XYZ file of C-alpha atoms in Angstrom:
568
model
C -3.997 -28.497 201.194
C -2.853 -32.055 200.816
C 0.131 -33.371 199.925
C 0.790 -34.674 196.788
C 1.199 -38.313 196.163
C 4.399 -39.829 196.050
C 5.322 -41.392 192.950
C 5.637 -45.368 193.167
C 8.721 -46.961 191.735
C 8.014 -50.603 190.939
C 10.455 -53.070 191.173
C 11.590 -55.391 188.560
C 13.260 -59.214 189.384
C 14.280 -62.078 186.853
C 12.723 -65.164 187.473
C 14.300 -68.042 185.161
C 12.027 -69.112 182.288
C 11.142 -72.588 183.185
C 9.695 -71.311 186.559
C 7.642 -68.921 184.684
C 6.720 -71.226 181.457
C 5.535 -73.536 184.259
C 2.743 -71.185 186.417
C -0.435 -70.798 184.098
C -1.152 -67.060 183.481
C -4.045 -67.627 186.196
C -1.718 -68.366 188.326
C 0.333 -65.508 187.746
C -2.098 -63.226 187.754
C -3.851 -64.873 190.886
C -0.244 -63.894 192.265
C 0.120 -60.534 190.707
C -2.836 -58.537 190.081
C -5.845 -59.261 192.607
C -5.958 -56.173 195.400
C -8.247 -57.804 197.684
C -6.388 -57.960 201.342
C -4.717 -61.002 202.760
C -2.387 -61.894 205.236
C 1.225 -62.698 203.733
C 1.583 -66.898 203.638
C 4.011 -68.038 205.848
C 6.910 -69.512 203.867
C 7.166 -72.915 204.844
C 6.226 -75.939 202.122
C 2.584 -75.602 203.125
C 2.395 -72.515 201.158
C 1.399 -74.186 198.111
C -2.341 -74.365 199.582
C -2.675 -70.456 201.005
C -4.620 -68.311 198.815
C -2.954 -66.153 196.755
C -1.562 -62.718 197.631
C -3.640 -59.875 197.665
C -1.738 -56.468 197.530
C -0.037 -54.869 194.180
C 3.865 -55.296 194.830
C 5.511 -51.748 195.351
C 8.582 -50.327 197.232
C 6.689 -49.734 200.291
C 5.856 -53.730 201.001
C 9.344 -55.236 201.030
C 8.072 -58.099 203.262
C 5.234 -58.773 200.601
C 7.372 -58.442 197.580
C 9.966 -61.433 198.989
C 6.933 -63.280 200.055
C 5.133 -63.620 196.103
C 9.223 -64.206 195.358
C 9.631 -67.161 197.396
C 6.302 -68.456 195.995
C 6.925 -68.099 193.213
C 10.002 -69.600 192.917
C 8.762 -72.304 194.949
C 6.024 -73.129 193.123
C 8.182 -73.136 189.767
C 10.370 -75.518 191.692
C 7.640 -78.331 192.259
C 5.929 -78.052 188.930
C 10.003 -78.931 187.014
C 10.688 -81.594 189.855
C 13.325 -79.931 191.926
C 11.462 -80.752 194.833
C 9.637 -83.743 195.197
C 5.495 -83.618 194.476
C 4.960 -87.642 195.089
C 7.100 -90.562 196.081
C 8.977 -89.892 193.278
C 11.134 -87.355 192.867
C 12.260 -87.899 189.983
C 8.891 -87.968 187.915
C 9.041 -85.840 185.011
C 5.588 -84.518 183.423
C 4.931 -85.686 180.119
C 4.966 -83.152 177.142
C 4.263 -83.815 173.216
C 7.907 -84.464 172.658
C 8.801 -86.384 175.656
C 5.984 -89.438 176.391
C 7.961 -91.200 179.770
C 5.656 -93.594 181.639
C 6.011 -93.084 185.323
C 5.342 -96.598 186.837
C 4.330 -97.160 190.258
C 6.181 -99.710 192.702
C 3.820 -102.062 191.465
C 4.407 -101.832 187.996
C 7.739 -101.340 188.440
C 8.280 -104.640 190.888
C 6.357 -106.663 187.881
C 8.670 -105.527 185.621
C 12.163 -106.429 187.299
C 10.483 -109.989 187.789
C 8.289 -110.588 184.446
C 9.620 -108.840 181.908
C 8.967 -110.003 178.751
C 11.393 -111.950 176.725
C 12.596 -112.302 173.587
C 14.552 -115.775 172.227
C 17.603 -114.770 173.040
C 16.698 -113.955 176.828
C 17.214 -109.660 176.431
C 14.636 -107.180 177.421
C 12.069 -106.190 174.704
C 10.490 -102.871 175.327
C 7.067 -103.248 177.169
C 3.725 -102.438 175.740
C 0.042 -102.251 176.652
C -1.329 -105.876 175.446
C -4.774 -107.343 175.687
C -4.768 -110.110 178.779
C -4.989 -112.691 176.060
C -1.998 -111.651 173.993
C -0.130 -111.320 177.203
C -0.975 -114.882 178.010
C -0.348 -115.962 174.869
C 3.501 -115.033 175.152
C 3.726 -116.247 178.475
C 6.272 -119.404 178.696
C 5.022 -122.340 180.246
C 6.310 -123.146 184.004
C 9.210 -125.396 183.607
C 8.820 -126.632 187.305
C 12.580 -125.855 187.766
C 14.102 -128.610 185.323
C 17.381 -128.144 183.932
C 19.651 -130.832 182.367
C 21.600 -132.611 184.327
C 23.470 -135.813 183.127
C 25.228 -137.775 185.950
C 26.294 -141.357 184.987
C 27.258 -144.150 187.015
C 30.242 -145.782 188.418
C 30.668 -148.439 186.100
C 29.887 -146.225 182.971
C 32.565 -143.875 184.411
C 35.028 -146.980 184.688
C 34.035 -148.497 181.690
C 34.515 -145.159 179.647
C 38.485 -144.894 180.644
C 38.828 -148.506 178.313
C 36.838 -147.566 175.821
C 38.116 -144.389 174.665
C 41.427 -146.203 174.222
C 40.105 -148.937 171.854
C 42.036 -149.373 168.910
C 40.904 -152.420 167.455
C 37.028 -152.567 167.158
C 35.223 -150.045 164.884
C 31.665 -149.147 163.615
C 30.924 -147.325 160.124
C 27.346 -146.106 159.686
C 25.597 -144.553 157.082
C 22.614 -142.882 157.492
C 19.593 -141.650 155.011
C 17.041 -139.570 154.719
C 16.028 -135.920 155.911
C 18.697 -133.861 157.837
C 16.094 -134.529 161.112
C 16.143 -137.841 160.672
C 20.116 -138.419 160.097
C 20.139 -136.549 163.205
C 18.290 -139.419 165.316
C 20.299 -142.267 163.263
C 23.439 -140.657 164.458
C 22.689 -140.582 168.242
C 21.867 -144.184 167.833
C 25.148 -144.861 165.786
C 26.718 -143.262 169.058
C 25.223 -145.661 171.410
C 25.683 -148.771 169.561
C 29.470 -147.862 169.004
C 29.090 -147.522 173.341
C 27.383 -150.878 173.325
C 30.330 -152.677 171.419
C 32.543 -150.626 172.934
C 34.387 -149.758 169.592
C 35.454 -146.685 168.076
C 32.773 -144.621 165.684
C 33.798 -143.547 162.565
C 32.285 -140.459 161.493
C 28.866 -141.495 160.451
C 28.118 -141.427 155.934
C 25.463 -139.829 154.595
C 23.653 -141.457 152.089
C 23.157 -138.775 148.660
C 19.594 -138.011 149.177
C 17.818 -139.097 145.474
C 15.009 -136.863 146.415
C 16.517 -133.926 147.221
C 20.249 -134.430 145.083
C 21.712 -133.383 148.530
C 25.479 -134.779 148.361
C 26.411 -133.288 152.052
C 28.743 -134.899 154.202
C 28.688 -134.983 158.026
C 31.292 -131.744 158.588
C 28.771 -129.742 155.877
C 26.240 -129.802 158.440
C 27.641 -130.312 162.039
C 30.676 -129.258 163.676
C 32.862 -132.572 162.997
C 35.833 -130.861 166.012
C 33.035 -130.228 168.572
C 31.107 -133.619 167.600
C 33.969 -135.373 168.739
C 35.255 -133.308 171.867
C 31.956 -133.740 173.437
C 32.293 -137.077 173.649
C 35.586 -137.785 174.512
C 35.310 -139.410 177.824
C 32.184 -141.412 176.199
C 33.103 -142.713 172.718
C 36.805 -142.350 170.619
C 35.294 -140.756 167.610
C 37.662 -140.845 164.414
C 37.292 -139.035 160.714
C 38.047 -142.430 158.755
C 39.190 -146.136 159.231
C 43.209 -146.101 160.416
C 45.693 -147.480 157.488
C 45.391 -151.002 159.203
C 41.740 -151.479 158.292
C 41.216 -150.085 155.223
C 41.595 -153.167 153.398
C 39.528 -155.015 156.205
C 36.074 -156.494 154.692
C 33.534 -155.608 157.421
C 30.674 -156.847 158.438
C 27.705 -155.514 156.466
C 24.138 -155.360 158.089
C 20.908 -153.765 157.398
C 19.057 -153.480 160.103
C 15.426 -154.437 159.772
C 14.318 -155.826 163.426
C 12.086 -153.167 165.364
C 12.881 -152.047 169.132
C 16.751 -153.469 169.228
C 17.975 -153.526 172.501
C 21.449 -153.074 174.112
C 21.559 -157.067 175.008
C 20.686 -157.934 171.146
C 23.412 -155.691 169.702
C 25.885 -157.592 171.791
C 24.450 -161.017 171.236
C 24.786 -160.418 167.398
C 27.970 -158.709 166.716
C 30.522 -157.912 169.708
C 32.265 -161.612 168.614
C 31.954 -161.058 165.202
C 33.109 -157.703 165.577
C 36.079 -158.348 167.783
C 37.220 -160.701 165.114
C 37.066 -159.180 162.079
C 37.553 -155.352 163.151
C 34.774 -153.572 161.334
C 31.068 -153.423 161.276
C 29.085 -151.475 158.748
C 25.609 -150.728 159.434
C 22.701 -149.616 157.635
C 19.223 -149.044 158.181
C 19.394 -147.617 161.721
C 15.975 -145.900 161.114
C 14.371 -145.821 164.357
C 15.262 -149.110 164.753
C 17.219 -149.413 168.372
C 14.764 -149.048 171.539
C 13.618 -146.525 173.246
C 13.810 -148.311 176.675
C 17.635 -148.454 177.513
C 19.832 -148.335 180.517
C 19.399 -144.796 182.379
C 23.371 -144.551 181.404
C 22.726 -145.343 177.509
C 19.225 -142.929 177.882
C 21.725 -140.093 179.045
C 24.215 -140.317 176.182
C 21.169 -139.925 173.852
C 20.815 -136.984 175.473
C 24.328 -135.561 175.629
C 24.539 -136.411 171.801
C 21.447 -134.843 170.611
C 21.311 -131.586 172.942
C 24.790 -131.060 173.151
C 27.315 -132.541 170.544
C 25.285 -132.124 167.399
C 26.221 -128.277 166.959
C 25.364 -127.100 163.355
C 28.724 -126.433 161.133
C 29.737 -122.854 162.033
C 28.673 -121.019 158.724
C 25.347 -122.416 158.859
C 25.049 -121.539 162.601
C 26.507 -117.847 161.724
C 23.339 -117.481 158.907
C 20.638 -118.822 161.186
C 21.275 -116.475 163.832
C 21.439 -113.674 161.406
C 17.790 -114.561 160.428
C 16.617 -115.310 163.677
C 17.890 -111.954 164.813
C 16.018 -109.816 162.155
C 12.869 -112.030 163.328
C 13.806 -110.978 167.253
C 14.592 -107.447 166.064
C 10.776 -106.001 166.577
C 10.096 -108.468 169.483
C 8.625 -111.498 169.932
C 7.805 -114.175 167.086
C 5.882 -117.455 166.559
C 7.079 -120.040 164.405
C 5.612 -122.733 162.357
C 6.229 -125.723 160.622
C 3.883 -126.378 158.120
C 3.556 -129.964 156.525
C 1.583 -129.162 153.470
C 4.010 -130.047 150.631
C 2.186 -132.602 148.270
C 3.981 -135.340 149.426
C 2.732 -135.442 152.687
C -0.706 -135.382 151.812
C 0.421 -138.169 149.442
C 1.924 -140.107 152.405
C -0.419 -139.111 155.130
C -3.937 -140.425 152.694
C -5.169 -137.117 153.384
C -6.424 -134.579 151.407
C -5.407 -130.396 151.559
C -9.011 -128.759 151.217
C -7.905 -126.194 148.644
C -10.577 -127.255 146.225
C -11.702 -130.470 144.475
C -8.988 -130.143 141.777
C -6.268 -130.291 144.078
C -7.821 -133.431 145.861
C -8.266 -135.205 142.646
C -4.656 -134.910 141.961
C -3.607 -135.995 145.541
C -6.006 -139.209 144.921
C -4.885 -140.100 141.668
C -1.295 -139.900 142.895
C -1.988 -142.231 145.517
C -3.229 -144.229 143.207
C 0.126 -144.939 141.207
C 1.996 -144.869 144.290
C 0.044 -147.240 146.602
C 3.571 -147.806 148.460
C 3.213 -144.192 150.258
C 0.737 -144.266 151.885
C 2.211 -144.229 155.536
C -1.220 -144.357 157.529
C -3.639 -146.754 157.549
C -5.215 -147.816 154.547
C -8.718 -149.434 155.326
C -9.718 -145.955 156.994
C -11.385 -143.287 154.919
C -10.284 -139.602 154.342
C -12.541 -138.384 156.877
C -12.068 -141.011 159.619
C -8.374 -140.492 159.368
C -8.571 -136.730 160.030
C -11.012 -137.394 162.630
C -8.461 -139.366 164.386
C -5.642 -136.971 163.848
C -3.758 -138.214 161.556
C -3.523 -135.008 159.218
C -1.828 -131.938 158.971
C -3.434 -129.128 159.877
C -3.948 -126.882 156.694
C -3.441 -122.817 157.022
C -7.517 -122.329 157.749
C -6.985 -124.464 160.849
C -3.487 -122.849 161.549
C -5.214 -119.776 161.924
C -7.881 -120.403 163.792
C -6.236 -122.479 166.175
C -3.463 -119.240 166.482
C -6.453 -117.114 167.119
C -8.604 -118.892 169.305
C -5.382 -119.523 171.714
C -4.171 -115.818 171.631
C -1.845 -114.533 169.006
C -2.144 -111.079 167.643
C -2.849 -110.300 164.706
C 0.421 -108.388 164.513
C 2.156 -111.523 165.707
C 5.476 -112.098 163.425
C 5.327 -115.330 162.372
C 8.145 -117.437 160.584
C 6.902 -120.253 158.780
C 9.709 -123.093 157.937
C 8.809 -126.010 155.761
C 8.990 -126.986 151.905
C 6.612 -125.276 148.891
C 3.470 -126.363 149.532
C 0.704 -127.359 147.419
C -1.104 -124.760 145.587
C 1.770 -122.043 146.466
C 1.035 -118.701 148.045
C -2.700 -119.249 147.678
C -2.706 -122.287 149.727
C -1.214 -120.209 152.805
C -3.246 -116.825 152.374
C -5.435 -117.844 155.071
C -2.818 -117.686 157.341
C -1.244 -114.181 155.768
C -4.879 -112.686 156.098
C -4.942 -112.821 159.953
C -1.091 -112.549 160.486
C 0.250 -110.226 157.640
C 3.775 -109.996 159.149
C 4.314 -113.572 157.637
C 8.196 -114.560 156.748
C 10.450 -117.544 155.445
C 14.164 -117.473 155.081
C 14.076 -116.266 151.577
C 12.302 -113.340 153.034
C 14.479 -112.469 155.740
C 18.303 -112.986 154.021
C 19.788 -110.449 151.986
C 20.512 -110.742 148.227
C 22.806 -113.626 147.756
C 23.048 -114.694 151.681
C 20.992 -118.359 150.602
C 22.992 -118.414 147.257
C 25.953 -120.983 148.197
C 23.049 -123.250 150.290
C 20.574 -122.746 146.882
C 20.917 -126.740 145.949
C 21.202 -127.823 149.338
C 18.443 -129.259 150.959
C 19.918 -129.964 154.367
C 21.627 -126.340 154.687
C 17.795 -125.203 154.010
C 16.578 -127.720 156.949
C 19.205 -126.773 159.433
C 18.633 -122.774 158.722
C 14.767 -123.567 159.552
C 15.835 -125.169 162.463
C 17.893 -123.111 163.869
C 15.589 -119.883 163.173
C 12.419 -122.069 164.943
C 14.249 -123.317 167.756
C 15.149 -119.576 168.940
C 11.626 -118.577 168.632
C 9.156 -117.246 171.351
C 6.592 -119.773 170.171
C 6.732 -123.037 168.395
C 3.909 -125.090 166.690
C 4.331 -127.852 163.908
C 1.185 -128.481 161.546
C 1.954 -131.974 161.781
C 4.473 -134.204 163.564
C 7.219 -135.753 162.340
C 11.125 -136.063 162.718
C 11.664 -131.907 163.085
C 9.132 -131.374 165.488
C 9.915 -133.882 167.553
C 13.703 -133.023 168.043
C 12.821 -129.175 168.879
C 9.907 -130.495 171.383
C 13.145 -132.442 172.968
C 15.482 -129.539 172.524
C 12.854 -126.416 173.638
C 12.066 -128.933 176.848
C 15.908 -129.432 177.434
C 16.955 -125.795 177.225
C 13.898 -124.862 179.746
C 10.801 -125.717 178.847
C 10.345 -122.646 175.910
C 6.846 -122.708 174.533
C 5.864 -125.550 171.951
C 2.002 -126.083 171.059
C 1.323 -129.600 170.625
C -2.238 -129.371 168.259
C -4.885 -131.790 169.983
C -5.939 -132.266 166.446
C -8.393 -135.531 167.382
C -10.146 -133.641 170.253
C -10.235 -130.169 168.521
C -11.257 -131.013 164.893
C -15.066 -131.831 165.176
C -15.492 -128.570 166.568
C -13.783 -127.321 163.240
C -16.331 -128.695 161.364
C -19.046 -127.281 163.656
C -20.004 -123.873 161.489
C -22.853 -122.923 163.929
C -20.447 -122.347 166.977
C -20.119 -118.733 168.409
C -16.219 -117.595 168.070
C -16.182 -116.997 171.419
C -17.489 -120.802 172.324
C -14.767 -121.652 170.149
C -12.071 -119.899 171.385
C -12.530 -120.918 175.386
C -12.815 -124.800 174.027
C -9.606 -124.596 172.431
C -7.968 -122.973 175.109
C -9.534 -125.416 177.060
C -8.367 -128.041 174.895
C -4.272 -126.871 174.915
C -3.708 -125.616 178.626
C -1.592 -128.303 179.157
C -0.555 -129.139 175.350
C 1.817 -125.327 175.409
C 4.893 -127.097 176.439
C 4.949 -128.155 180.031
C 7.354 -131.110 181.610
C 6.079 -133.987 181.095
C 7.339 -137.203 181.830
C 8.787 -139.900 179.303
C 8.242 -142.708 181.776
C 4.037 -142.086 181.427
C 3.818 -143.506 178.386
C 6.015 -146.681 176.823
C 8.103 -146.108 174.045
C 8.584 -142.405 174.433
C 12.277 -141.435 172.702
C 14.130 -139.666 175.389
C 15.380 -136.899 172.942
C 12.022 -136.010 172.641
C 10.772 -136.083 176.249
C 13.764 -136.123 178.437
C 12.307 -136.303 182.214
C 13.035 -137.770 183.682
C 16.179 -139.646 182.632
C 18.360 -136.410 181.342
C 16.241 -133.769 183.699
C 15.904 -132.640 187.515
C 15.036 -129.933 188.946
C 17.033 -129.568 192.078
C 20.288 -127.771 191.531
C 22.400 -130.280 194.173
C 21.409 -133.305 192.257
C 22.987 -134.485 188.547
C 25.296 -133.247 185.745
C 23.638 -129.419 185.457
C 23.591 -128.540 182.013
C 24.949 -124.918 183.544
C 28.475 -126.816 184.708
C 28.660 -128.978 181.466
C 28.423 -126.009 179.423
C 31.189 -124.715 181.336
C 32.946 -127.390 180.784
C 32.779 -127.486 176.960
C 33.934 -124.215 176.702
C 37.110 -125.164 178.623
């Protein structure tokens, strides 16, 4: 008679949730159910390749029954990241709520030494890119330049007598376009250093065009204008009690390419006998070739002393950070105002309407015209002397790289034909923005009649950009091409409009053709040192290596330490 079976008591044990949530049910059952025979795994971290148990856990197979618990813990260990599965322990599987990209030392190394930049130098959070919009953001290799100003003995010795002059002064007033009163007031600063007299804080001329009735403090920083250069030039608000009733010398300046020796020749004994000098006219007049000391204080005035007036710095930063606040941005100044095609004897494209009423304005105002006037229309774009209107803008944006979800903030006056004239550009780059799009309600309202606030809050918001391009030249672009070189070479795409146009006009080219010749065309027109000497006539505040640059950090004034210094 046999023996009846004994009764099996199975045994129950709590295994946390995770562990279990983390084993398929294959694998559980793998570990659980099957009943074919197999030796127990040994429990050392090579378990995770034996084949799975074979024998139903009971009372009588204690050994087995700790064996398929170690396991399983085990298992449910590695799978949450208690112990390590890779080189990196810390790697955490992705899930639908939580998407973390694991990077490898690779990735990672590329990261802590290219990451990619907004204007204001912080981290912006890395995406996948095409290898054309990657390039496209890329900064140009600044070669290791940084400003450095170092002057020479005799300026140095020269600069403790002049900064105590009491007796010699020089009154400017300067005209035109807040970009261009900037360039007559660095040359106002180095003609008062030529005569060695005091400057009195330069007048600006009421604009008629505009009905802009700003005075210097409106615009710049009058207290930081004239700490900068203190140990250069004594800089005073208005003419001292004991020469107000002085009558000064009054000259307009009309020679071309005035130098340092001509300036003395012509005034310093008139000056130092009557007291004051009042010039006008300073246009673009003085040289561009000057004494590597005079070439440096060009440099010092327009990169570092003429600071925007604080409420008009605190605005332009506001807008510049809502541009940075989704990444990186391009920004463009677009000549395309009637005027300018009035001045520049071109004509806009937008249709034959339009160019009729350019011509006919010409016409009545034969004095504009600025370019040369025994070329035609066509020659003169040919030879690029016209702005670029928003078809080329675009495809010149496209063919070098920018995404169409590029941000782009476009600076510049109304321009003819309104919206319509720039919806070639908001096609291709929807995320299109001026100031007026950017403040708030009633952030522009004090500046609303001021054209120079405008100008400076355009400035301000395109030299912080990622990217900079100008439609045409002029007084604005040049100064940021000066300024984005000084601060480090930021990116600044120079149009090769006389090489690039006939392909323009070529309709049967493949895009693709297209594309590679303008890249072609502008690899090294993106913003690159170049040199001020390799070409005659260059302004220094527009191309300042070599005179204001270097790039070793033993050698010159480093614009690091003179920062320093100003903020003492």
């Amino acid at each position: 008679m046999s023996k009846p079976k004994k009764k099996l008591s199975v045994s129950y044990i709590t295994v946390p949730s995770q562990i279990i949530n983390s084993l398929s049910s294959s694998s559980l059952q793998s570990l659980l159910i099957s009943t074919k025979k197999a030796p127990p795994p040994s429990p050392s971290p090579s378990s995770k390749k034996a084949k799975p148990f074979q024998y139903k856990l009971s009372s009588k197979s204690p050994k087995l029954w700790f064996s398929a618990l170690f396991l399983v813990a085990l298992l449910g260990m590695l799978r949450i990241g208690f112990l390590p599965l890779s080189s990196y322990p810390c790697a955490t599987t992705p899930t639908a709520s939580n998407h973390h990209h694991i990077l490898d030392n690779q990735a990672i190394s590329q990261a802590r030494t290219e990451p990619r930049y907004n204007n204001n130098y912080t981290s912006v959070e890395p995406r996948e890119e095409p290898e054309e919009e990657h390039s496209f953001w890329k900064q140009p290799d600044g070669m290791g330049y940084r400003g450095c100003l170092e002057w020479s003995r005799d300026y140095r010795r020269r600069s403790e007598r002049i900064v105590k002059e009491r007796r010699k002064y020089v009154m400017v007033v300067v005209a035109g376009g807040i970009n261009q009163q900037r360039n007559q007031i660095v040359d106002a600063v180095i003609i008062a250093r030529i005569l060695e007299a005091v400057l009195v804080v330069p007048v600006f001329q009421v604009n008629v065009i505009w009905g802009d009735d700003s005075e210097f403090s409106d615009i710049f920083d009058l207290d930081h204008f004239k700490r900068v250069l203190a140990n250069d030039v004594r800089v005073i608000s208005s003419l001292p009690s004991t020469h107000i009733r002085t009558r000064p010398i009054v000259e307009t300046l009309t020679s071309l390419h005035i130098s340092a020796e001509w300036i003395r020749s012509r005034y310093l004994r008139r000056l130092q006998k009557v007291g004051v000098l009042l010039l006008r006219g300073l246009d673009s007049r003085l040289s561009k070739e000057l004494p590597s000391d005079l070439q440096k204080l060009r440099c010092k005035v327009a990169f570092h002393a003429l600071k925007f007036a604080p409420r008009i710095l605190d605005l332009g930063n506001k807008l510049a950070e809502r541009m940075q606040s989704k990444g990186p941005y391009i920004a463009l100044h677009l000549r395309m105002e009637k005027d300018v095609w009035v001045r520049t004897g071109c004509l806009s494209g937008l249709s034959p309407e339009y160019d009729e009423l350019i011509s006919q304005e010409r016409k009545r105002h034969p004095e504009l015209l600025t370019a040369k006037s025994n070329i035609t229309y066509h020659e003169r774009m040919l030879a690029g002397l016209c702005p670029l209107n928003a078809l080329e803008v675009a495809r010149l944006l496209k063919a070098l790289g920018a995404p169409n979800n590029a941000r782009i903030y476009w600076a510049g006056g109304q321009p003819l034909g309104g919206k319509e004239a720039l919806l070639p550009l908001t096609r291709e780059f929807p995320h299109f923005y001026n100031k007026q799009d950017l403040a708030l309600p009633g952030e522009l309202e004090p500046f609303a009649n001021k054209a120079s606030f405008m100008a400076s809050i355009d400035y301000i918001i395109c030299e912080r950009s990622d990217v900079f391009m100008p439609s045409h030249g002029g007084n604005m672009g040049h100064a940021l091409q000066g300024q984005r070189a000084y601060a480090g070479h930021r990116k600044y795409i120079t149009p090769n409009k006389r090489h690039m146009l006939p392909y323009f006009l070529n309709t049967s080219l493949p895009e693709l053709e297209f594309n590679r010749i303008m890249r072609e065309l502008h690899q090294d027109s993106l913003g690159q040192p170049e040199l001020r000497t390799s070409k005659v006539g260059r302004d220094v505040t527009k191309y300042p290596i070599p005179d204001c640059m270097c790039n070793s950090s033993s050698r010159g004034y480093s614009l690091q330490r003179h920062t320093k210094e100003l903020a003492l």
